[in-house]
């Protein structure tokens, strides 16, 4: 191997908390979260941007963390599934996902929740069409999507 | 994935220097939505990625009297959420809105779409029919290349060693013009075009004749194709079903698709004819306001 890979010094905020660590220059944001920071709620599905299981919020926008480099975390603010519930309890979306049985195996769920929160944070009352469009970057092999969409609609109706 | 180093230069000159020094073993990194997927598939021996998003020129998005400037690091969502761009450059928005899903659009750039040079790249045909120009910087200075000449084959472009796409400039459309792009995909979102067509029309003062028309075809050749015969067949013609269907059948002839898992040659040619018809009509509608 001829490459001079380097460790990148990263200062970032994750779920409101400051972190500082070194990450290999070719590591993904997904792997940095799971393997360095120890936050394993964000899942790996396809590693090519199709499934959305790795969705996190980066500086106010949802992204596939498998297609972002850890190096890019420096100076940014990340929100993951671990930041959704607070000491007051579950996030409204987490509650409605449970009430509507919007998950089975659960591997896609963190990605769907973070993506749906990204929608409701900016558009509190989306139409069903808008919800389906917004969540098109998230795949689920179990539920058939209807229950997920219903759960998001229910959380939105409480807004 | 082959381990690579990461650099994020703050100036064009620095970026060009790193690219020149490392040759094909370094690549510019914009949104990474093609690059990281292809790096994982070991498409190249990559030693260095050069993140271009810390360079101010690549991050500019500006609508002025001269036209629209899209820096090569600007993600799609910033383009399609811009009210002025929506109003004045709807064909650019048509393309940006359908690249991937929301997560992809947070990152994917129009510059990356162009440099990746997929025949199906959804932003390329709209750029071509708008007469957009790619502004390139490299070791021997800057140069400009019309977007219609930028792609030279699947995944290959006019970019030479050390060169970087800095921005794309779309000239301001004249009054009485309209542009639209649409593709066919089996799924509404998160799919790759089986065929796509962009059309830009310039109408005469009364709005009942075509003055000039540009038509570009996606996913039906080794690069996006400027369908010259189809476009020029409409010059000076009245706007009616006859003139439009003649242009659509010429576009069908100019398409030279392959058969693959997404579609057959026949299906793709058929789609080109239909989408061309629809896009001419849509562009006329937009031109008339
Ligand atoms: C799930 C998924 C869905 C997708 N859907 C679509 C779709 O519907 N339509 C579509 O057209 N595409 C689609 N794509 C492909 C991709 O998202 C687009 O091509 C995107 O616009 C690429 O932009 P980027 O900024 O991510 O490019 P990058 O991945 O950063 O770069 C792409 C290529 O261009 C080079 N490059 C980047 N910037 C420059 C520059 N400034 N100068 C010189 N070279 C440069 C890179 O080295 C690389 O080779 C999809 C991708 C994924 C993963
Ligand atoms: S693991 Fe990132 S999109 Fe599937
Ligand atoms: S619940 Fe199993 S993939 Fe969605």
Short mmCIF file of C-alpha atoms and ligand atoms in Angstrom, two decimals:
data_model
loop_
_atom_site.label_atom_id
_atom_site.label_comp_id
_atom_site.label_asym_id
_atom_site.label_seq_id
_atom_site.Cartn_x
_atom_site.Cartn_y
_atom_site.Cartn_z
CA UNK A 1 0.00 0.00 0.00
CA UNK A 2 1.47 3.27 -1.13
CA UNK A 3 -1.08 5.58 0.42
CA UNK A 4 -0.24 7.97 3.19
CA UNK A 5 -3.53 7.74 4.99
CA UNK A 6 -3.80 9.97 7.96
CA UNK A 7 -5.80 10.23 11.10
CA UNK A 8 -8.03 13.27 11.03
CA UNK A 9 -8.58 15.26 14.19
CA UNK A 10 -12.30 15.77 14.65
CA UNK A 11 -14.22 18.11 16.89
CA UNK A 12 -17.94 17.64 16.55
CA UNK A 13 -21.23 17.79 18.40
CA UNK A 14 -23.35 14.68 18.50
CA UNK A 15 -26.82 14.93 20.02
CA UNK A 16 -25.79 18.18 21.67
CA UNK A 17 -22.67 16.74 23.30
CA UNK A 18 -19.13 17.71 22.27
CA UNK A 19 -16.74 15.00 21.08
CA UNK A 20 -13.11 15.07 20.06
CA UNK A 21 -11.37 12.09 18.48
CA UNK A 22 -9.11 10.86 15.68
CA UNK A 23 -10.61 9.02 12.71
CA UNK A 24 -8.90 7.42 9.70
CA UNK A 25 -9.12 9.65 6.63
CA UNK A 26 -11.11 7.08 4.64
CA UNK A 27 -13.59 6.19 7.40
CA UNK A 28 -17.28 6.91 6.89
CA UNK A 29 -19.40 8.97 9.27
CA UNK A 30 -21.39 5.76 9.84
CA UNK A 31 -18.33 3.82 11.00
CA UNK A 32 -17.08 6.71 13.12
CA UNK A 33 -20.41 6.79 14.97
CA UNK A 34 -20.55 3.05 15.46
CA UNK A 35 -16.90 2.14 15.99
CA UNK A 36 -15.28 5.22 17.51
CA UNK A 37 -18.07 7.03 19.32
CA UNK A 38 -19.88 3.82 20.24
CA UNK A 39 -23.31 4.92 19.07
CA UNK A 40 -24.61 1.79 17.33
CA UNK A 41 -28.23 2.88 16.90
CA UNK A 42 -27.44 4.03 13.37
CA UNK A 43 -27.55 0.93 11.15
CA UNK A 44 -25.66 -0.26 8.12
CA UNK A 45 -27.75 -1.76 5.34
CA UNK A 46 -26.51 -1.39 1.79
CA UNK A 47 -23.45 0.87 2.05
CA UNK A 48 -24.41 2.51 -1.23
CA UNK A 49 -27.04 5.12 -0.45
CA UNK A 50 -30.10 3.10 -1.32
CA UNK A 51 -31.58 1.89 1.98
CA UNK A 52 -31.42 4.87 4.34
CA UNK A 53 -30.80 2.65 7.41
CA UNK A 54 -27.76 4.83 8.14
CA UNK A 55 -29.69 8.13 8.06
CA UNK A 56 -28.50 10.80 10.48
CA UNK A 57 -29.08 14.52 10.63
CA UNK A 58 -26.04 16.62 9.79
CA UNK A 59 -26.28 20.39 10.28
CA UNK A 60 -30.05 20.31 9.85
CA UNK A 61 -30.25 18.03 6.81
CA UNK A 62 -30.76 14.27 6.69
CA UNK A 63 -27.91 12.39 5.02
CA UNK A 64 -26.88 8.78 4.44
CA UNK A 65 -23.97 8.47 6.87
CA UNK A 66 -22.43 5.70 4.76
CA UNK A 67 -21.85 8.30 2.03
CA UNK A 68 -20.28 10.96 4.25
CA UNK A 69 -16.67 10.87 5.45
CA UNK A 70 -15.89 11.04 9.15
CA UNK A 71 -13.47 13.83 8.26
CA UNK A 72 -16.46 15.96 7.30
CA UNK A 73 -17.84 15.76 10.85
CA UNK A 74 -15.25 18.29 11.96
CA UNK A 75 -17.11 21.45 12.97
CA UNK A 76 -20.52 19.97 12.26
CA UNK A 77 -23.49 19.02 14.40
CA UNK A 78 -24.85 15.51 14.13
CA UNK A 79 -28.11 14.12 15.45
CA UNK A 80 -28.64 10.37 15.63
CA UNK A 81 -31.42 8.08 16.79
CA UNK A 82 -29.85 8.10 20.28
CA UNK A 83 -30.74 11.79 20.55
CA UNK A 84 -34.46 11.38 19.84
CA UNK A 85 -35.76 10.23 23.21
CA UNK A 86 -35.13 12.65 26.08
CA UNK A 87 -35.31 12.33 29.83
CA UNK A 88 -39.00 13.23 29.45
CA UNK A 89 -39.60 10.10 27.41
CA UNK A 90 -39.87 8.93 23.84
CA UNK A 91 -40.11 11.31 20.91
CA UNK A 92 -43.70 11.57 19.57
CA UNK A 93 -42.63 9.69 16.43
CA UNK A 94 -41.21 6.85 18.51
CA UNK A 95 -44.53 6.64 20.35
CA UNK A 96 -46.63 6.56 17.20
CA UNK A 97 -44.31 3.99 15.58
CA UNK A 98 -45.03 1.72 18.56
CA UNK A 99 -48.76 2.46 18.59
CA UNK A 100 -49.12 1.84 14.85
CA UNK A 101 -46.84 -1.23 14.86
CA UNK A 102 -44.66 0.50 12.28
CA UNK A 103 -41.77 -1.91 12.77
CA UNK A 104 -41.12 -5.61 12.71
CA UNK A 105 -37.44 -6.59 12.62
CA UNK A 106 -36.51 -2.97 13.37
CA UNK A 107 -33.32 -2.68 11.34
CA UNK A 108 -34.76 0.14 9.22
CA UNK A 109 -36.44 1.91 12.13
CA UNK A 110 -33.69 4.27 13.35
CA UNK A 111 -33.24 5.52 9.78
CA UNK A 112 -36.97 6.04 9.27
CA UNK A 113 -37.32 7.84 12.61
CA UNK A 114 -34.42 10.22 12.00
CA UNK A 115 -35.65 10.87 8.45
CA UNK A 116 -39.25 11.46 9.57
CA UNK A 117 -38.09 13.81 12.32
CA UNK A 118 -36.16 15.75 9.68
CA UNK A 119 -39.45 16.24 7.85
CA UNK A 120 -41.67 17.15 10.82
CA UNK A 121 -39.08 19.55 12.28
CA UNK A 122 -39.47 21.69 9.15
CA UNK A 123 -42.95 20.80 7.92
CA UNK A 124 -45.20 19.99 10.87
CA UNK A 125 -48.25 19.09 8.73
CA UNK A 126 -47.08 17.22 5.61
CA UNK A 127 -49.54 15.47 3.28
CA UNK A 128 -49.42 11.69 2.89
CA UNK A 129 -47.88 12.20 -0.56
CA UNK A 130 -45.18 14.42 0.88
CA UNK A 131 -44.41 11.87 3.61
CA UNK A 132 -44.08 9.06 1.04
CA UNK A 133 -41.87 11.23 -1.13
CA UNK A 134 -39.68 12.29 1.79
CA UNK A 135 -39.22 8.70 2.95
CA UNK A 136 -38.47 7.29 -0.53
CA UNK A 137 -34.79 7.06 0.44
CA UNK A 138 -35.58 4.60 3.24
CA UNK A 139 -36.29 0.95 2.53
CA UNK A 140 -38.19 -1.48 4.72
CA UNK A 141 -38.43 -5.18 3.91
CA UNK A 142 -41.00 -6.01 6.60
CA UNK A 143 -43.84 -3.56 7.07
CA UNK A 144 -44.99 -2.65 3.57
CA UNK A 145 -44.61 1.06 4.46
CA UNK A 146 -48.30 1.84 5.13
CA UNK A 147 -47.92 1.51 8.88
CA UNK A 148 -44.83 3.71 8.84
CA UNK A 149 -46.65 6.40 6.87
CA UNK A 150 -49.63 6.16 9.25
CA UNK A 151 -47.35 6.54 12.25
CA UNK A 152 -45.78 9.67 10.78
CA UNK A 153 -49.24 11.06 9.95
CA UNK A 154 -50.38 10.40 13.50
CA UNK A 155 -47.35 12.15 14.99
CA UNK A 156 -47.98 15.06 12.62
CA UNK A 157 -51.65 15.33 13.58
CA UNK A 158 -50.55 15.90 17.18
CA UNK A 159 -48.36 18.82 16.08
CA UNK B 1 -12.47 0.29 0.21
CA UNK B 2 -8.86 1.14 -0.64
CA UNK B 3 -7.62 3.45 2.13
CA UNK B 4 -7.16 7.02 0.95
CA UNK B 5 -6.06 10.27 2.47
CA UNK B 6 -8.38 13.26 2.77
CA UNK B 7 -7.51 16.86 2.05
CA UNK B 8 -9.82 19.87 2.11
CA UNK B 9 -8.00 22.77 0.46
CA UNK B 10 -9.36 26.29 0.85
CA UNK B 11 -8.31 27.60 -2.57
CA UNK B 12 -8.62 26.44 -6.17
CA UNK B 13 -4.84 26.63 -6.62
CA UNK B 14 -4.20 24.30 -3.70
CA UNK B 15 -6.78 21.83 -4.98
CA UNK B 16 -5.33 21.90 -8.48
CA UNK B 17 -1.81 21.36 -7.08
CA UNK B 18 -2.87 18.23 -5.16
CA UNK B 19 -4.79 16.88 -8.14
CA UNK B 20 -1.91 17.50 -10.52
CA UNK B 21 0.66 15.91 -8.22
CA UNK B 22 -1.35 12.74 -7.68
CA UNK B 23 -2.73 12.28 -11.18
CA UNK B 24 -5.44 9.67 -11.53
CA UNK B 25 -4.86 8.49 -7.95
CA UNK B 26 -6.55 11.64 -6.61
CA UNK B 27 -10.13 12.67 -7.24
CA UNK B 28 -12.22 15.73 -6.39
CA UNK B 29 -14.88 14.94 -3.79
CA UNK B 30 -18.11 16.95 -3.84
CA UNK B 31 -21.17 15.21 -2.36
CA UNK B 32 -19.49 11.82 -2.56
CA UNK B 33 -22.70 10.06 -3.61
CA UNK B 34 -21.04 8.61 -6.69
CA UNK B 35 -17.45 8.73 -5.52
CA UNK B 36 -17.81 6.74 -2.30
CA UNK B 37 -20.04 4.13 -3.94
CA UNK B 38 -17.52 3.70 -6.76
CA UNK B 39 -14.55 3.72 -4.37
CA UNK B 40 -16.18 0.90 -2.38
CA UNK B 41 -16.63 -1.01 -5.62
CA UNK B 42 -12.88 -0.46 -6.25
CA UNK B 43 -13.49 1.32 -9.51
CA UNK B 44 -10.18 3.17 -9.09
CA UNK B 45 -6.99 2.96 -7.06
CA UNK B 46 -7.71 6.02 -5.04
CA UNK B 47 -4.97 7.48 -2.84
CA UNK B 48 -6.39 10.91 -2.13
CA UNK B 49 -9.80 12.53 -2.07
CA UNK B 50 -9.83 16.28 -2.45
CA UNK B 51 -12.89 17.72 -0.70
CA UNK B 52 -13.76 20.82 -2.73
CA UNK B 53 -16.45 22.13 -0.37
CA UNK B 54 -14.11 24.41 1.60
CA UNK B 55 -13.31 26.45 -1.52
CA UNK B 56 -15.56 29.56 -1.55
CA UNK B 57 -15.91 29.63 -5.38
CA UNK B 58 -17.34 26.10 -5.46
CA UNK B 59 -19.96 26.94 -2.85
CA UNK B 60 -21.48 29.96 -4.56
CA UNK B 61 -25.03 29.90 -5.84
CA UNK B 62 -26.01 33.13 -7.51
CA UNK B 63 -28.72 34.46 -9.77
CA UNK B 64 -27.75 37.66 -11.55
CA UNK B 65 -28.44 39.57 -14.77
CA UNK B 66 -25.88 37.40 -16.59
CA UNK B 67 -27.40 34.17 -15.44
CA UNK B 68 -27.25 31.43 -12.84
CA UNK B 69 -23.94 30.38 -11.29
CA UNK B 70 -23.91 26.97 -9.62
CA UNK B 71 -20.69 26.26 -7.72
CA UNK B 72 -19.53 22.67 -8.12
CA UNK B 73 -19.92 21.98 -4.39
CA UNK B 74 -23.53 23.17 -4.05
CA UNK B 75 -25.96 20.37 -3.13
CA UNK B 76 -29.16 19.82 -5.11
CA UNK B 77 -31.53 20.85 -2.31
CA UNK B 78 -30.07 24.36 -2.25
CA UNK B 79 -30.69 24.64 -5.97
CA UNK B 80 -34.30 23.46 -5.97
CA UNK B 81 -35.28 25.33 -2.80
CA UNK B 82 -34.14 28.67 -4.25
CA UNK B 83 -37.22 30.73 -5.17
CA UNK B 84 -35.50 32.68 -7.92
CA UNK B 85 -34.12 29.53 -9.55
CA UNK B 86 -37.58 27.90 -9.38
CA UNK B 87 -39.03 30.85 -11.23
CA UNK B 88 -36.33 31.55 -13.79
CA UNK B 89 -34.71 28.14 -14.33
CA UNK B 90 -37.47 25.52 -13.87
CA UNK B 91 -35.65 23.02 -16.12
CA UNK B 92 -32.66 23.01 -13.74
CA UNK B 93 -35.04 22.36 -10.85
CA UNK B 94 -36.71 19.48 -12.78
CA UNK B 95 -33.34 17.71 -12.85
CA UNK B 96 -32.15 18.54 -9.33
CA UNK B 97 -35.44 17.41 -7.77
CA UNK B 98 -35.19 13.82 -9.00
CA UNK B 99 -31.57 12.95 -8.26
CA UNK B 100 -31.87 10.26 -5.57
CA UNK B 101 -34.02 10.80 -2.47
CA UNK B 102 -33.89 13.51 0.18
CA UNK B 103 -30.74 12.14 1.87
CA UNK B 104 -28.90 12.04 -1.46
CA UNK B 105 -30.09 15.55 -2.37
CA UNK B 106 -28.60 16.92 0.86
CA UNK B 107 -25.20 16.04 -0.60
CA UNK B 108 -25.31 15.36 -4.34
CA UNK B 109 -24.16 18.24 -6.53
CA UNK B 110 -24.97 19.15 -10.11
CA UNK B 111 -21.24 19.47 -10.72
CA UNK B 112 -20.67 15.91 -9.49
CA UNK B 113 -23.54 14.70 -11.67
CA UNK B 114 -21.84 16.28 -14.70
CA UNK B 115 -18.31 15.08 -13.82
CA UNK B 116 -19.58 11.55 -13.18
CA UNK B 117 -20.77 11.68 -16.80
CA UNK B 118 -23.41 8.97 -16.63
CA UNK B 119 -25.55 9.02 -19.79
CA UNK B 120 -28.52 8.98 -17.40
CA UNK B 121 -27.31 11.93 -15.28
CA UNK B 122 -30.53 13.85 -14.66
CA UNK B 123 -29.06 17.34 -14.44
CA UNK B 124 -26.97 17.16 -17.62
CA UNK B 125 -29.65 17.39 -20.35
CA UNK B 126 -31.30 20.43 -18.74
CA UNK B 127 -27.88 22.13 -18.58
CA UNK B 128 -27.29 21.32 -22.26
CA UNK B 129 -30.56 22.81 -23.50
CA UNK B 130 -29.97 25.94 -21.40
CA UNK B 131 -26.58 26.39 -23.16
CA UNK B 132 -24.77 26.09 -19.83
CA UNK B 133 -21.00 26.45 -19.67
CA UNK B 134 -18.59 24.55 -17.42
CA UNK B 135 -15.85 26.71 -15.87
CA UNK B 136 -12.72 24.66 -15.32
CA UNK B 137 -9.47 25.49 -13.51
CA UNK B 138 -6.27 23.54 -13.96
CA UNK B 139 -2.47 23.69 -13.85
CA UNK B 140 -2.33 25.87 -16.96
CA UNK B 141 -5.12 28.25 -16.00
CA UNK B 142 -8.85 28.44 -16.56
CA UNK B 143 -10.99 27.44 -19.51
CA UNK B 144 -14.65 27.18 -20.41
CA UNK B 145 -16.36 24.24 -22.09
CA UNK B 146 -19.98 24.08 -23.23
CA UNK B 147 -21.78 21.41 -21.18
CA UNK B 148 -22.88 19.73 -24.43
CA UNK B 149 -19.16 19.02 -25.13
CA UNK B 150 -18.19 18.09 -21.56
CA UNK B 151 -18.99 14.37 -21.48
CA UNK B 152 -16.96 12.21 -23.84
CA UNK B 153 -18.20 8.74 -22.93
CA UNK B 154 -19.74 6.84 -20.04
CA UNK B 155 -17.84 8.15 -17.00
CA UNK B 156 -15.38 10.18 -19.02
CA UNK B 157 -15.12 13.92 -19.59
CA UNK B 158 -12.92 16.59 -21.13
CA UNK B 159 -11.22 17.15 -17.75
CA UNK B 160 -7.45 16.71 -17.99
CA UNK B 161 -4.97 15.82 -15.27
CA UNK B 162 -5.15 18.36 -12.44
CA UNK B 163 -8.32 20.00 -13.69
CA UNK B 164 -11.25 20.87 -11.49
CA UNK B 165 -14.77 21.94 -12.37
CA UNK B 166 -15.26 25.17 -10.41
CA UNK B 167 -18.75 26.22 -11.45
CA UNK B 168 -21.43 25.94 -14.07
CA UNK B 169 -22.89 29.10 -15.53
CA UNK B 170 -26.36 29.01 -17.07
CA UNK B 171 -27.08 32.06 -19.29
CA UNK B 172 -30.21 34.01 -18.42
CA UNK B 173 -33.10 32.80 -20.59
CA UNK B 174 -34.75 35.35 -22.89
CA UNK B 175 -38.37 36.41 -22.56
CA UNK B 176 -40.64 33.98 -24.40
CA UNK B 177 -38.55 30.92 -23.60
CA UNK B 178 -39.38 27.83 -21.58
CA UNK B 179 -37.54 24.69 -20.50
CA UNK B 180 -38.55 21.32 -19.06
CA UNK B 181 -36.99 17.93 -18.28
CA UNK B 182 -38.59 14.59 -17.52
CA UNK B 183 -37.36 11.02 -17.36
CA UNK B 184 -39.06 7.66 -17.35
CA UNK B 185 -38.37 5.35 -14.39
CA UNK B 186 -40.35 2.35 -13.11
CA UNK B 187 -40.26 3.85 -9.59
CA UNK B 188 -41.16 7.48 -8.93
CA UNK B 189 -38.10 8.18 -6.80
CA UNK B 190 -34.66 6.69 -6.22
CA UNK B 191 -34.34 5.21 -9.68
CA UNK B 192 -32.13 5.70 -12.71
CA UNK B 193 -33.56 7.07 -15.95
CA UNK B 194 -34.50 4.51 -18.60
CA UNK B 195 -34.79 7.50 -20.92
CA UNK B 196 -35.08 11.23 -20.35
CA UNK B 197 -35.60 14.36 -22.44
CA UNK B 198 -34.91 18.04 -21.85
CA UNK B 199 -36.41 20.66 -24.16
CA UNK B 200 -35.85 24.38 -24.30
CA UNK B 201 -37.98 26.50 -26.62
CA UNK B 202 -37.68 30.11 -27.71
CA UNK B 203 -41.00 31.36 -29.11
CA UNK B 204 -41.51 34.34 -31.42
CA UNK B 205 -43.05 37.59 -30.18
CA UNK B 206 -46.63 36.45 -30.71
CA UNK B 207 -45.96 33.15 -28.99
CA UNK B 208 -47.40 31.06 -31.82
CA UNK B 209 -44.23 30.02 -33.67
CA UNK B 210 -41.05 28.34 -32.55
CA UNK B 211 -38.03 30.55 -33.08
CA UNK B 212 -35.41 28.05 -31.93
CA UNK B 213 -35.49 24.82 -29.94
CA UNK B 214 -32.89 22.68 -28.18
CA UNK B 215 -33.56 19.06 -27.30
CA UNK B 216 -31.26 16.78 -25.29
CA UNK B 217 -31.67 13.07 -24.61
CA UNK B 218 -30.62 11.12 -21.50
CA UNK B 219 -29.75 7.42 -21.15
CA UNK B 220 -29.96 6.66 -24.85
CA UNK B 221 -26.29 6.89 -25.88
CA UNK B 222 -22.76 6.80 -24.44
CA UNK B 223 -23.24 10.41 -23.28
CA UNK B 224 -26.22 12.72 -22.94
CA UNK B 225 -27.05 13.66 -26.55
CA UNK B 226 -27.88 17.04 -28.04
CA UNK B 227 -30.52 16.11 -30.64
CA UNK B 228 -29.64 18.73 -33.24
CA UNK B 229 -31.90 17.52 -36.05
CA UNK B 230 -34.94 17.32 -33.82
CA UNK B 231 -34.31 20.74 -32.34
CA UNK B 232 -33.57 22.58 -35.58
CA UNK B 233 -36.55 20.98 -37.36
CA UNK B 234 -38.73 23.29 -35.29
CA UNK B 235 -37.01 26.58 -36.19
CA UNK B 236 -39.59 28.98 -37.59
CA UNK B 237 -42.35 26.33 -37.48
CA UNK B 238 -45.83 26.97 -36.11
CA UNK B 239 -46.60 25.35 -32.79
CA UNK B 240 -48.89 22.46 -33.65
CA UNK B 241 -49.17 18.69 -33.41
CA UNK B 242 -47.57 18.15 -36.83
CA UNK B 243 -44.40 20.10 -36.14
CA UNK B 244 -44.10 18.59 -32.67
CA UNK B 245 -44.56 15.01 -33.81
CA UNK B 246 -42.02 15.46 -36.59
CA UNK B 247 -39.45 16.69 -34.06
CA UNK B 248 -40.27 13.81 -31.71
CA UNK B 249 -39.72 11.24 -34.43
CA UNK B 250 -36.39 12.86 -35.35
CA UNK B 251 -35.37 12.68 -31.67
CA UNK B 252 -36.26 8.99 -31.73
CA UNK B 253 -33.89 8.53 -34.69
CA UNK B 254 -31.10 10.46 -32.98
CA UNK B 255 -31.31 8.23 -29.90
CA UNK B 256 -28.83 5.35 -30.01
CA UNK B 257 -29.59 3.36 -26.89
CA UNK B 258 -28.39 -0.04 -25.78
CA UNK B 259 -30.49 -2.82 -24.27
CA UNK B 260 -29.76 -3.53 -20.62
CA UNK B 261 -31.58 -4.51 -17.45
CA UNK B 262 -33.37 -1.16 -17.35
CA UNK B 263 -34.85 -1.30 -20.83
CA UNK B 264 -34.56 -2.49 -24.41
CA UNK B 265 -33.51 -0.45 -27.44
CA UNK B 266 -37.08 -0.45 -28.74
CA UNK B 267 -38.61 0.62 -25.46
CA UNK B 268 -36.08 3.41 -25.01
CA UNK B 269 -36.61 4.80 -28.52
CA UNK B 270 -40.37 4.67 -28.01
CA UNK B 271 -40.00 6.51 -24.70
CA UNK B 272 -37.85 9.20 -26.32
CA UNK B 273 -40.58 9.94 -28.86
CA UNK B 274 -43.27 10.19 -26.19
CA UNK B 275 -41.28 12.20 -23.67
CA UNK B 276 -40.00 14.56 -26.38
CA UNK B 277 -43.59 15.32 -27.39
CA UNK B 278 -44.58 15.96 -23.79
CA UNK B 279 -41.55 18.09 -23.00
CA UNK B 280 -41.97 20.29 -26.09
CA UNK B 281 -45.55 20.95 -25.01
CA UNK B 282 -44.50 21.57 -21.41
CA UNK B 283 -41.71 23.93 -22.47
CA UNK B 284 -44.18 25.86 -24.67
CA UNK B 285 -46.58 26.09 -21.75
CA UNK B 286 -43.84 27.47 -19.53
CA UNK B 287 -42.72 29.90 -22.24
CA UNK B 288 -46.23 31.28 -22.47
CA UNK B 289 -46.26 31.62 -18.66
C1 LIG C 1 -29.07 6.06 -3.99
C2 LIG C 1 -28.61 6.90 -5.13
C3 LIG C 1 -29.55 7.39 -6.04
C4 LIG C 1 -29.13 8.17 -7.11
N1 LIG C 1 -30.07 8.64 -7.98
C5 LIG C 1 -29.69 9.38 -9.04
C6 LIG C 1 -30.65 9.85 -9.98
O1 LIG C 1 -31.85 9.64 -9.82
N2 LIG C 1 -30.22 10.59 -11.03
C7 LIG C 1 -28.90 10.86 -11.22
O2 LIG C 1 -28.57 11.53 -12.20
N3 LIG C 1 -27.97 10.41 -10.36
C8 LIG C 1 -28.33 9.68 -9.28
N4 LIG C 1 -27.37 9.22 -8.40
C9 LIG C 1 -25.96 9.48 -8.65
C10 LIG C 1 -25.37 10.68 -7.89
O3 LIG C 1 -26.08 10.96 -6.73
C11 LIG C 1 -25.36 11.92 -8.78
O4 LIG C 1 -24.62 11.67 -9.95
C12 LIG C 1 -24.78 13.15 -8.05
O5 LIG C 1 -25.21 14.31 -8.69
C13 LIG C 1 -23.27 13.14 -7.93
O6 LIG C 1 -22.87 14.31 -7.25
P1 LIG C 1 -21.85 14.27 -6.02
O7 LIG C 1 -21.67 15.68 -5.59
O8 LIG C 1 -22.28 13.32 -5.00
O9 LIG C 1 -20.54 13.75 -6.77
P2 LIG C 1 -19.25 13.00 -6.21
O10 LIG C 1 -19.60 11.62 -5.86
O11 LIG C 1 -18.58 13.83 -5.19
O12 LIG C 1 -18.38 13.02 -7.53
C14 LIG C 1 -18.77 12.33 -8.70
C15 LIG C 1 -17.59 12.23 -9.67
O13 LIG C 1 -17.23 13.50 -10.17
C16 LIG C 1 -15.93 13.87 -9.77
N5 LIG C 1 -16.03 15.27 -9.35
C17 LIG C 1 -16.86 15.75 -8.39
N6 LIG C 1 -16.75 17.08 -8.30
C18 LIG C 1 -15.82 17.45 -9.23
C19 LIG C 1 -15.27 18.71 -9.62
N7 LIG C 1 -15.67 19.84 -9.05
N8 LIG C 1 -14.34 18.72 -10.60
C20 LIG C 1 -13.96 17.56 -11.19
N9 LIG C 1 -14.44 16.35 -10.86
C21 LIG C 1 -15.37 16.29 -9.89
C22 LIG C 1 -15.55 12.93 -8.64
O14 LIG C 1 -14.17 12.72 -8.57
C23 LIG C 1 -16.33 11.70 -9.01
O15 LIG C 1 -15.63 10.95 -9.98
C24 LIG C 1 -27.76 8.46 -7.29
C25 LIG C 1 -26.83 7.98 -6.37
C26 LIG C 1 -27.23 7.21 -5.29
C27 LIG C 1 -26.21 6.71 -4.31
S1 LIG C 2 -26.27 1.82 4.56
FE1 LIG C 2 -26.28 3.91 3.99
S2 LIG C 2 -27.97 4.00 2.66
FE2 LIG C 2 -27.88 1.90 3.08
S1 LIG C 3 -39.00 -3.44 10.05
FE1 LIG C 3 -37.71 -4.89 9.09
S2 LIG C 3 -36.84 -3.76 7.49
FE2 LIG C 3 -38.28 -2.40 8.27
#
